[in-house]
PDB file of C-alpha atoms in Angstrom:
ATOM      1  CA  MET H 628      -3.342 -15.605 -31.551  1.00 92.00           C
ATOM      2  CA  GLU H 629      -3.340 -12.407 -30.058  1.00 95.00           C
ATOM      3  CA  VAL H 630      -1.602  -9.039 -31.014  1.00 97.00           C
ATOM      4  CA  ILE H 631      -0.770  -6.963 -28.273  1.00 97.00           C
ATOM      5  CA  PRO H 632       0.680  -3.209 -29.128  1.00 97.00           C
ATOM      6  CA  ALA H 633       3.045  -2.179 -26.408  1.00 96.00           C
ATOM      7  CA  ILE H 634       3.569   1.542 -24.950  1.00 96.00           C
ATOM      8  CA  ASP H 635       6.631   1.924 -23.274  1.00 94.00           C
ATOM      9  CA  LEU H 636       6.947   5.028 -20.899  1.00 95.00           C
ATOM     10  CA  LEU H 637       9.877   6.857 -20.208  1.00 93.00           C
ATOM     11  CA  GLY H 638       9.723  10.645 -18.458  1.00 91.00           C
ATOM     12  CA  GLY H 639       5.811   9.905 -19.225  1.00 92.00           C
ATOM     13  CA  LYS H 640       6.108   9.842 -22.949  1.00 92.00           C
ATOM     14  CA  CYS H 641       5.701   6.839 -25.531  1.00 88.00           C
ATOM     15  CA  VAL H 642       9.263   6.156 -26.294  1.00 87.00           C
ATOM     16  CA  ARG H 643      10.872   2.760 -28.124  1.00 75.00           C
ATOM     17  CA  LEU H 644      14.680   1.496 -27.285  1.00 77.00           C
ATOM     18  CA  TYR H 645      16.947  -0.406 -28.840  1.00 69.00           C
ATOM     19  CA  GLN H 646      17.646  -3.596 -27.486  1.00 62.00           C
ATOM     20  CA  GLY H 647      16.625  -1.997 -24.173  1.00 60.00           C
ATOM     21  CA  ASP H 648      19.715   0.337 -24.020  1.00 66.00           C
ATOM     22  CA  TYR H 649      18.488   3.616 -22.493  1.00 73.00           C
ATOM     23  CA  ALA H 650      20.573   5.463 -24.223  1.00 72.00           C
ATOM     24  CA  GLN H 651      19.130   4.661 -27.632  1.00 73.00           C
ATOM     25  CA  SER H 652      15.759   6.034 -26.931  1.00 76.00           C
ATOM     26  CA  GLN H 653      13.338   7.301 -29.533  1.00 84.00           C
ATOM     27  CA  VAL H 654       9.822   9.653 -28.639  1.00 82.00           C
ATOM     28  CA  PHE H 655       7.146   8.217 -30.318  1.00 87.00           C
ATOM     29  CA  ASN H 656       4.486  10.552 -28.814  1.00 87.00           C
ATOM     30  CA  ASP H 657       4.344  12.880 -26.243  1.00 89.00           C
ATOM     31  CA  ASN H 658       0.855  11.578 -24.979  1.00 96.00           C
ATOM     32  CA  PRO H 659       0.482   8.002 -24.439  1.00 96.00           C
ATOM     33  CA  VAL H 660      -3.233   8.272 -23.882  1.00 97.00           C
ATOM     34  CA  ASP H 661      -3.652   9.177 -27.650  1.00 97.00           C
ATOM     35  CA  VAL H 662      -1.721   6.029 -28.595  1.00 97.00           C
ATOM     36  CA  ALA H 663      -3.415   3.962 -26.183  1.00 98.00           C
ATOM     37  CA  ARG H 664      -6.701   4.996 -27.720  1.00 98.00           C
ATOM     38  CA  GLN H 665      -5.551   4.632 -31.181  1.00 97.00           C
ATOM     39  CA  TRP H 666      -4.238   1.102 -30.723  1.00 97.00           C
ATOM     40  CA  GLU H 667      -8.207   0.253 -29.290  1.00 97.00           C
ATOM     41  CA  GLU H 668      -9.652   2.070 -32.019  1.00 97.00           C
ATOM     42  CA  GLU H 669      -7.419  -0.226 -34.437  1.00 96.00           C
ATOM     43  CA  GLY H 670      -8.653  -3.330 -32.734  1.00 96.00           C
ATOM     44  CA  ALA H 671      -6.389  -4.111 -29.994  1.00 96.00           C
ATOM     45  CA  THR H 672      -7.877  -6.229 -27.249  1.00 95.00           C
ATOM     46  CA  ARG H 673      -4.922  -5.738 -24.738  1.00 96.00           C
ATOM     47  CA  ILE H 674      -2.571  -3.235 -24.359  1.00 98.00           C
ATOM     48  CA  HIS H 675       1.062  -3.729 -23.269  1.00 97.00           C
ATOM     49  CA  ILE H 676       2.769  -1.192 -21.094  1.00 97.00           C
ATOM     50  CA  VAL H 677       6.289  -1.260 -19.634  1.00 94.00           C
ATOM     51  CA  ASP H 678       7.221   1.598 -17.038  1.00 95.00           C
ATOM     52  CA  LEU H 679      10.909   2.014 -17.936  1.00 92.00           C
ATOM     53  CA  ASP H 680      11.601   4.419 -15.294  1.00 92.00           C
ATOM     54  CA  GLY H 681      10.535   1.913 -12.734  1.00 92.00           C
ATOM     55  CA  ALA H 682      12.184  -0.797 -14.462  1.00 87.00           C
ATOM     56  CA  LYS H 683      15.407   0.908 -13.762  1.00 86.00           C
ATOM     57  CA  THR H 684      14.783   2.400 -10.263  1.00 89.00           C
ATOM     58  CA  GLY H 685      12.688  -0.472  -8.798  1.00 89.00           C
ATOM     59  CA  GLU H 686       9.883   1.758  -7.928  1.00 91.00           C
ATOM     60  CA  PRO H 687       6.684   2.393 -10.581  1.00 93.00           C
ATOM     61  CA  VAL H 688       7.557   6.225 -11.573  1.00 95.00           C
ATOM     62  CA  ASN H 689       4.735   6.541 -14.610  1.00 95.00           C
ATOM     63  CA  LEU H 690       1.355   5.794 -12.482  1.00 96.00           C
ATOM     64  CA  ASN H 691      -0.100   8.849 -13.488  1.00 96.00           C
ATOM     65  CA  ALA H 692      -0.193   8.141 -16.811  1.00 96.00           C
ATOM     66  CA  ILE H 693      -0.653   4.346 -16.569  1.00 97.00           C
ATOM     67  CA  ALA H 694      -3.736   5.631 -14.528  1.00 97.00           C
ATOM     68  CA  SER H 695      -4.758   7.829 -17.308  1.00 97.00           C
ATOM     69  CA  ILE H 696      -4.344   4.993 -19.777  1.00 97.00           C
ATOM     70  CA  ALA H 697      -6.564   2.455 -17.643  1.00 97.00           C
ATOM     71  CA  ALA H 698      -9.253   5.427 -17.490  1.00 97.00           C
ATOM     72  CA  ALA H 699      -9.145   6.187 -21.482  1.00 98.00           C
ATOM     73  CA  VAL H 700      -9.785   2.935 -23.154  1.00 98.00           C
ATOM     74  CA  SER H 701     -12.449   0.001 -22.408  1.00 97.00           C
ATOM     75  CA  VAL H 702      -9.546  -2.718 -23.104  1.00 97.00           C
ATOM     76  CA  PRO H 703      -7.584  -4.348 -20.398  1.00 97.00           C
ATOM     77  CA  ILE H 704      -3.827  -3.590 -19.977  1.00 98.00           C
ATOM     78  CA  GLU H 705      -1.096  -5.442 -18.617  1.00 98.00           C
ATOM     79  CA  VAL H 706       1.719  -3.645 -17.024  1.00 98.00           C
ATOM     80  CA  GLY H 707       5.422  -4.360 -15.886  1.00 95.00           C
ATOM     81  CA  GLY H 708       8.591  -2.050 -14.902  1.00 93.00           C
ATOM     82  CA  GLY H 709       9.266  -2.054 -10.973  1.00 91.00           C
ATOM     83  CA  LEU H 710       6.875  -4.163  -9.225  1.00 95.00           C
ATOM     84  CA  ARG H 711       9.071  -5.466  -6.659  1.00 92.00           C
ATOM     85  CA  SER H 712       6.596  -5.648  -3.260  1.00 95.00           C
ATOM     86  CA  CYS H 713       2.932  -7.013  -2.801  1.00 96.00           C
ATOM     87  CA  ASP H 714       2.422  -2.977  -2.100  1.00 96.00           C
ATOM     88  CA  ARG H 715       3.445  -1.691  -5.591  1.00 96.00           C
ATOM     89  CA  VAL H 716       1.394  -4.506  -7.187  1.00 97.00           C
ATOM     90  CA  ARG H 717      -1.708  -3.671  -5.235  1.00 97.00           C
ATOM     91  CA  GLU H 718      -1.356  -0.271  -6.049  1.00 96.00           C
ATOM     92  CA  LEU H 719      -1.080  -1.041  -9.704  1.00 96.00           C
ATOM     93  CA  PHE H 720      -4.297  -3.309  -9.886  1.00 97.00           C
ATOM     94  CA  ALA H 721      -6.005  -0.200  -7.848  1.00 97.00           C
ATOM     95  CA  LEU H 722      -5.807   1.862 -11.067  1.00 96.00           C
ATOM     96  CA  GLY H 723      -7.515  -0.665 -13.079  1.00 96.00           C
ATOM     97  CA  VAL H 724      -4.781  -2.629 -14.422  1.00 97.00           C
ATOM     98  CA  ARG H 725      -5.926  -6.067 -15.367  1.00 97.00           C
ATOM     99  CA  TRP H 726      -2.462  -8.135 -15.493  1.00 98.00           C
ATOM    100  CA  ALA H 727       0.817  -7.615 -13.436  1.00 98.00           C
ATOM    101  CA  ILE H 728       4.005  -8.463 -15.329  1.00 97.00           C
ATOM    102  CA  LEU H 729       6.690  -9.702 -12.766  1.00 96.00           C
ATOM    103  CA  GLY H 730      10.444  -9.846 -13.809  1.00 89.00           C
ATOM    104  CA  THR H 731      13.422  -8.749 -11.191  1.00 87.00           C
ATOM    105  CA  VAL H 732      11.638 -10.689  -8.678  1.00 91.00           C
ATOM    106  CA  ALA H 733      11.104 -13.871 -10.331  1.00 92.00           C
ATOM    107  CA  VAL H 734      14.870 -14.005  -9.859  1.00 90.00           C
ATOM    108  CA  GLU H 735      15.661 -12.240  -6.754  1.00 90.00           C
ATOM    109  CA  GLN H 736      12.207 -12.955  -4.904  1.00 94.00           C
ATOM    110  CA  PRO H 737      10.611 -16.145  -6.339  1.00 95.00           C
ATOM    111  CA  ASP H 738       8.571 -16.453  -2.766  1.00 97.00           C
ATOM    112  CA  LEU H 739       7.013 -13.078  -3.357  1.00 97.00           C
ATOM    113  CA  VAL H 740       6.014 -13.918  -6.785  1.00 97.00           C
ATOM    114  CA  GLU H 741       4.149 -17.365  -5.654  1.00 98.00           C
ATOM    115  CA  THR H 742       2.563 -14.934  -2.884  1.00 98.00           C
ATOM    116  CA  LEU H 743       1.352 -12.492  -5.511  1.00 98.00           C
ATOM    117  CA  CYS H 744       0.187 -15.639  -7.714  1.00 98.00           C
ATOM    118  CA  THR H 745      -1.923 -16.942  -4.666  1.00 98.00           C
ATOM    119  CA  GLU H 746      -3.523 -13.713  -3.994  1.00 97.00           C
ATOM    120  CA  PHE H 747      -4.319 -12.487  -7.402  1.00 97.00           C
ATOM    121  CA  PRO H 748      -4.683 -15.794  -9.370  1.00 95.00           C
ATOM    122  CA  SER H 749      -4.511 -15.380 -12.815  1.00 96.00           C
ATOM    123  CA  GLN H 750      -3.533 -11.576 -13.062  1.00 97.00           C
ATOM    124  CA  ILE H 751       0.154 -12.673 -12.374  1.00 98.00           C
ATOM    125  CA  ILE H 752       2.490 -12.698 -15.648  1.00 98.00           C
ATOM    126  CA  VAL H 753       6.349 -13.467 -15.094  1.00 97.00           C
ATOM    127  CA  GLY H 754       8.349 -11.384 -17.971  1.00 94.00           C
ATOM    128  CA  ILE H 755      11.493 -13.793 -18.648  1.00 91.00           C
ATOM    129  CA  ASP H 756      13.735 -11.446 -20.546  1.00 87.00           C
ATOM    130  CA  ALA H 757      16.936 -13.291 -21.971  1.00 85.00           C
ATOM    131  CA  ARG H 758      20.157 -12.613 -23.177  1.00 81.00           C
ATOM    132  CA  ASN H 759      22.156 -15.527 -24.814  1.00 75.00           C
ATOM    133  CA  GLY H 760      19.919 -17.299 -22.865  1.00 70.00           C
ATOM    134  CA  LYS H 761      20.203 -16.037 -19.630  1.00 77.00           C
ATOM    135  CA  VAL H 762      17.811 -13.867 -17.757  1.00 84.00           C
ATOM    136  CA  ALA H 763      18.441 -10.033 -17.300  1.00 76.00           C
ATOM    137  CA  THR H 764      16.946  -8.105 -14.486  1.00 67.00           C
ATOM    138  CA  ARG H 765      16.763  -4.633 -13.131  1.00 58.00           C
ATOM    139  CA  GLY H 766      15.785  -3.172 -16.674  1.00 52.00           C
ATOM    140  CA  TRP H 767      17.824  -5.205 -18.477  1.00 50.00           C
ATOM    141  CA  LEU H 768      20.994  -3.520 -17.131  1.00 54.00           C
ATOM    142  CA  GLU H 769      21.948  -6.386 -15.260  1.00 54.00           C
ATOM    143  CA  THR H 770      22.575 -10.145 -16.369  1.00 63.00           C
ATOM    144  CA  SER H 771      22.265 -13.115 -14.318  1.00 61.00           C
ATOM    145  CA  GLU H 772      23.343 -16.384 -14.487  1.00 64.00           C
ATOM    146  CA  VAL H 773      20.232 -18.077 -14.265  1.00 86.00           C
ATOM    147  CA  ASP H 774      18.701 -20.129 -17.541  1.00 89.00           C
ATOM    148  CA  ALA H 775      15.642 -18.575 -19.041  1.00 91.00           C
ATOM    149  CA  LYS H 776      13.825 -22.354 -19.455  1.00 92.00           C
ATOM    150  CA  THR H 777      14.688 -22.801 -15.729  1.00 93.00           C
ATOM    151  CA  LEU H 778      13.286 -19.577 -14.191  1.00 94.00           C
ATOM    152  CA  ALA H 779      10.290 -20.299 -16.562  1.00 96.00           C
ATOM    153  CA  THR H 780       9.507 -23.864 -15.265  1.00 96.00           C
ATOM    154  CA  GLN H 781      10.211 -22.136 -11.443  1.00 96.00           C
ATOM    155  CA  MET H 782       7.547 -19.828 -11.997  1.00 97.00           C
ATOM    156  CA  GLU H 783       5.021 -22.062 -13.433  1.00 98.00           C
ATOM    157  CA  ASP H 784       5.391 -24.074 -10.636  1.00 97.00           C
ATOM    158  CA  ARG H 785       5.038 -20.975  -8.212  1.00 97.00           C
ATOM    159  CA  GLY H 786       1.596 -20.338 -10.028  1.00 97.00           C
ATOM    160  CA  ALA H 787       2.261 -17.768 -12.868  1.00 98.00           C
ATOM    161  CA  ALA H 788      -0.424 -17.837 -15.103  1.00 97.00           C
ATOM    162  CA  ALA H 789       1.766 -16.883 -18.088  1.00 98.00           C
ATOM    163  CA  ILE H 790       5.292 -16.535 -19.531  1.00 97.00           C
ATOM    164  CA  ILE H 791       5.847 -13.219 -21.835  1.00 96.00           C
ATOM    165  CA  TYR H 792       9.424 -14.296 -23.170  1.00 94.00           C
ATOM    166  CA  THR H 793      11.599 -11.397 -24.658  1.00 88.00           C
ATOM    167  CA  ASP H 794      15.002 -11.985 -26.516  1.00 83.00           C
ATOM    168  CA  ILE H 795      16.947  -8.876 -25.782  1.00 77.00           C
ATOM    169  CA  HIS H 796      19.186  -9.055 -28.830  1.00 64.00           C
ATOM    170  CA  ARG H 797      15.790  -8.813 -31.117  1.00 58.00           C
ATOM    171  CA  ASP H 798      14.168  -6.157 -29.002  1.00 54.00           C
ATOM    172  CA  GLY H 799      13.500  -2.959 -31.126  1.00 52.00           C
ATOM    173  CA  THR H 800      15.514  -4.116 -34.024  1.00 54.00           C
ATOM    174  CA  LEU H 801      12.835  -5.319 -36.530  1.00 63.00           C
ATOM    175  CA  THR H 802      15.028  -8.469 -37.098  1.00 68.00           C
ATOM    176  CA  GLY H 803      12.102 -11.084 -36.225  1.00 81.00           C
ATOM    177  CA  PRO H 804      11.328 -12.897 -33.582  1.00 89.00           C
ATOM    178  CA  ASN H 805      13.377 -15.976 -31.875  1.00 89.00           C
ATOM    179  CA  LEU H 806      11.054 -18.818 -32.951  1.00 92.00           C
ATOM    180  CA  ASP H 807      14.082 -21.471 -32.031  1.00 91.00           C
ATOM    181  CA  ALA H 808      14.020 -19.991 -28.433  1.00 91.00           C
ATOM    182  CA  LEU H 809       9.984 -19.970 -28.142  1.00 94.00           C
ATOM    183  CA  ARG H 810       9.781 -23.224 -29.398  1.00 94.00           C
ATOM    184  CA  GLU H 811      12.033 -24.838 -27.013  1.00 93.00           C
ATOM    185  CA  LEU H 812      10.604 -22.851 -24.080  1.00 95.00           C
ATOM    186  CA  CYS H 813       6.890 -24.404 -24.751  1.00 96.00           C
ATOM    187  CA  GLN H 814       8.672 -27.643 -24.981  1.00 96.00           C
ATOM    188  CA  THR H 815       9.757 -26.582 -21.313  1.00 96.00           C
ATOM    189  CA  ILE H 816       6.415 -25.425 -19.793  1.00 97.00           C
ATOM    190  CA  SER H 817       2.888 -25.876 -20.217  1.00 97.00           C
ATOM    191  CA  ILE H 818       1.523 -22.435 -19.479  1.00 97.00           C
ATOM    192  CA  PRO H 819       0.707 -19.699 -22.149  1.00 97.00           C
ATOM    193  CA  VAL H 820       3.795 -17.936 -23.416  1.00 97.00           C
ATOM    194  CA  ILE H 821       3.610 -14.585 -25.061  1.00 97.00           C
ATOM    195  CA  ALA H 822       6.482 -14.044 -27.780  1.00 95.00           C
ATOM    196  CA  SER H 823       8.199 -10.014 -27.365  1.00 91.00           C
ATOM    197  CA  GLY H 824      11.110  -8.879 -29.243  1.00 86.00           C
ATOM    198  CA  GLY H 825      11.818  -8.388 -32.779  1.00 86.00           C
ATOM    199  CA  VAL H 826       8.335  -8.843 -34.631  1.00 91.00           C
ATOM    200  CA  SER H 827       8.820  -6.614 -37.787  1.00 90.00           C
ATOM    201  CA  SER H 828       5.795  -7.948 -40.106  1.00 93.00           C
ATOM    202  CA  ILE H 829       3.001  -9.706 -40.359  1.00 94.00           C
ATOM    203  CA  THR H 830       5.140 -12.621 -41.915  1.00 93.00           C
ATOM    204  CA  ASP H 831       6.812 -12.848 -38.486  1.00 94.00           C
ATOM    205  CA  LEU H 832       3.415 -12.646 -37.010  1.00 95.00           C
ATOM    206  CA  LEU H 833       2.502 -15.708 -39.265  1.00 94.00           C
ATOM    207  CA  SER H 834       5.445 -17.723 -37.812  1.00 94.00           C
ATOM    208  CA  LEU H 835       4.325 -16.947 -34.376  1.00 95.00           C
ATOM    209  CA  LEU H 836       1.061 -18.176 -35.200  1.00 95.00           C
ATOM    210  CA  ALA H 837       2.256 -21.672 -36.210  1.00 94.00           C
ATOM    211  CA  LEU H 838       3.976 -21.805 -32.964  1.00 96.00           C
ATOM    212  CA  GLU H 839       0.288 -21.418 -31.501  1.00 96.00           C
ATOM    213  CA  PRO H 840      -0.651 -25.264 -31.097  1.00 95.00           C
ATOM    214  CA  GLN H 841       2.775 -25.382 -28.910  1.00 96.00           C
ATOM    215  CA  GLY H 842       1.596 -22.616 -26.539  1.00 96.00           C
ATOM    216  CA  VAL H 843       2.344 -19.494 -28.249  1.00 96.00           C
ATOM    217  CA  ILE H 844      -1.011 -17.387 -27.408  1.00 95.00           C
ATOM    218  CA  GLY H 845       0.343 -13.747 -28.306  1.00 96.00           C
ATOM    219  CA  ALA H 846       2.893 -11.216 -29.726  1.00 96.00           C
ATOM    220  CA  ILE H 847       3.758  -8.066 -28.677  1.00 95.00           C
ATOM    221  CA  VAL H 848       4.548  -5.695 -31.203  1.00 95.00           C
ATOM    222  CA  GLY H 849       5.960  -2.158 -30.736  1.00 91.00           C
ATOM    223  CA  ARG H 850       8.525  -0.227 -32.664  1.00 89.00           C
ATOM    224  CA  ALA H 851       6.893  -1.947 -36.184  1.00 92.00           C
ATOM    225  CA  LEU H 852       3.467  -0.299 -35.234  1.00 95.00           C
ATOM    226  CA  TYR H 853       5.136   2.941 -34.586  1.00 92.00           C
ATOM    227  CA  THR H 854       7.237   3.062 -37.493  1.00 91.00           C
ATOM    228  CA  GLY H 855       4.179   1.678 -39.465  1.00 93.00           C
ATOM    229  CA  ASP H 856       5.493  -1.639 -41.022  1.00 93.00           C
ATOM    230  CA  ILE H 857       2.832  -3.134 -39.621  1.00 95.00           C
ATOM    231  CA  SER H 858      -0.910  -2.012 -39.268  1.00 96.00           C
ATOM    232  CA  LEU H 859      -2.292  -3.405 -36.208  1.00 96.00           C
ATOM    233  CA  GLY H 860      -5.641  -3.585 -37.929  1.00 95.00           C
ATOM    234  CA  GLU H 861      -4.142  -5.982 -40.824  1.00 95.00           C
ATOM    235  CA  ALA H 862      -2.072  -7.919 -38.325  1.00 95.00           C
ATOM    236  CA  VAL H 863      -5.600  -8.715 -35.819  1.00 94.00           C
ATOM    237  CA  ARG H 864      -7.248  -9.745 -39.353  1.00 92.00           C
ATOM    238  CA  ALA H 865      -4.313 -11.678 -40.568  1.00 91.00           C
ATOM    239  CA  VAL H 866      -3.960 -13.939 -37.167  1.00 89.00           C
ATOM    240  CA  GLY H 867      -7.063 -13.428 -35.716  1.00 75.00           C
ATOM    241  CA  GLN H 868      -7.486 -12.876 -31.681  1.00 57.00           C
ATOM    242  CA  GLY H 869      -6.716 -16.260 -30.374  1.00 46.00           C
ATOM    243  CA  ARG H 870      -8.106 -19.402 -29.254  1.00 41.00           C
ATOM    244  CA  LEU H 871      -9.872 -18.217 -26.153  1.00 35.00           C
ATOM    245  CA  GLN H 872     -11.026 -21.365 -25.048  1.00 33.00           C
ATOM    246  CA  ASP H 873      -7.466 -22.407 -24.418  1.00 38.00           C
ATOM    247  CA  ILE H 874      -6.796 -19.155 -22.219  1.00 38.00           C
ATOM    248  CA  PRO H 875      -7.081 -19.875 -18.399  1.00 41.00           C
ATOM    249  CA  PRO H 876     -10.039 -18.025 -17.111  1.00 38.00           C
ATOM    250  CA  ASP H 877      -9.400 -14.115 -16.568  1.00 44.00           C
ATOM    251  CA  LEU H 878      -6.355 -14.419 -18.354  1.00 44.00           C
ATOM    252  CA  GLY H 879      -6.218 -12.512 -21.812  1.00 43.00           C
ATOM    253  CA  PHE H 880      -2.998 -11.576 -22.346  1.00 38.00           C
ATOM    254  CA  SER H 881       7.961  -8.225 -21.737  1.00 36.00           C
ATOM    255  CA  SER H 882       8.460  -6.794 -20.397  1.00 37.00           C
ATOM    256  CA  PHE H 883      11.192  -4.988 -18.445  1.00 36.00           C
ATOM    257  CA  ALA H 884      10.082  -5.693 -15.205  1.00 39.00           C
TER     258      ALA H 884
END
């Protein structure tokens, strides 16, 4: 299973939110490039980036920071946040980003997801952020009536390469991942699932590792890395970096898209 460190960008700085609340943000580093380099040095094989400003406004905002990170590290990066048009996704790939994470448009413009999956096969990941089983959109500021498992099935049919599943109530809380929800999701779809939200310890990662045979091939870790509750190097050694033969071609592996 792959351990994926997260960098959340707000005003060009590396921050963490609590349960997706913009009013409860904590700045961990003014220079996200330094953070990305640190994660690479500690063994990251991919970096997860969320443009929080973009998720809120509907247009990518932190493109300069994203471009700087892409240029500074050799590991691939995936980015979500405000990607709601073909042009914005193409612009992101032009910066050197490997995977684009789509969230809000999966609910509001499913045909656009299918178009992008066709244009960029194996490079489109759908982020499903759930609050009590219902999908949240627009930077988690709105909650739809769409069921998370139903949306996952629809996005698999549209060509999504993977699903990043975030339990909003667990995000930034260090209370552990929602294993039951992840297990149910894996029983619903056949494409890979990335877990996000609540990971607080190596024990949590080992619990997720037990779900790898069911389809959980990665875990995004945020706050626990910044607080020191988890050492990325130790986490990588503890759970390995995935059974690569089970991952679709070119798809290595929240979301807030």
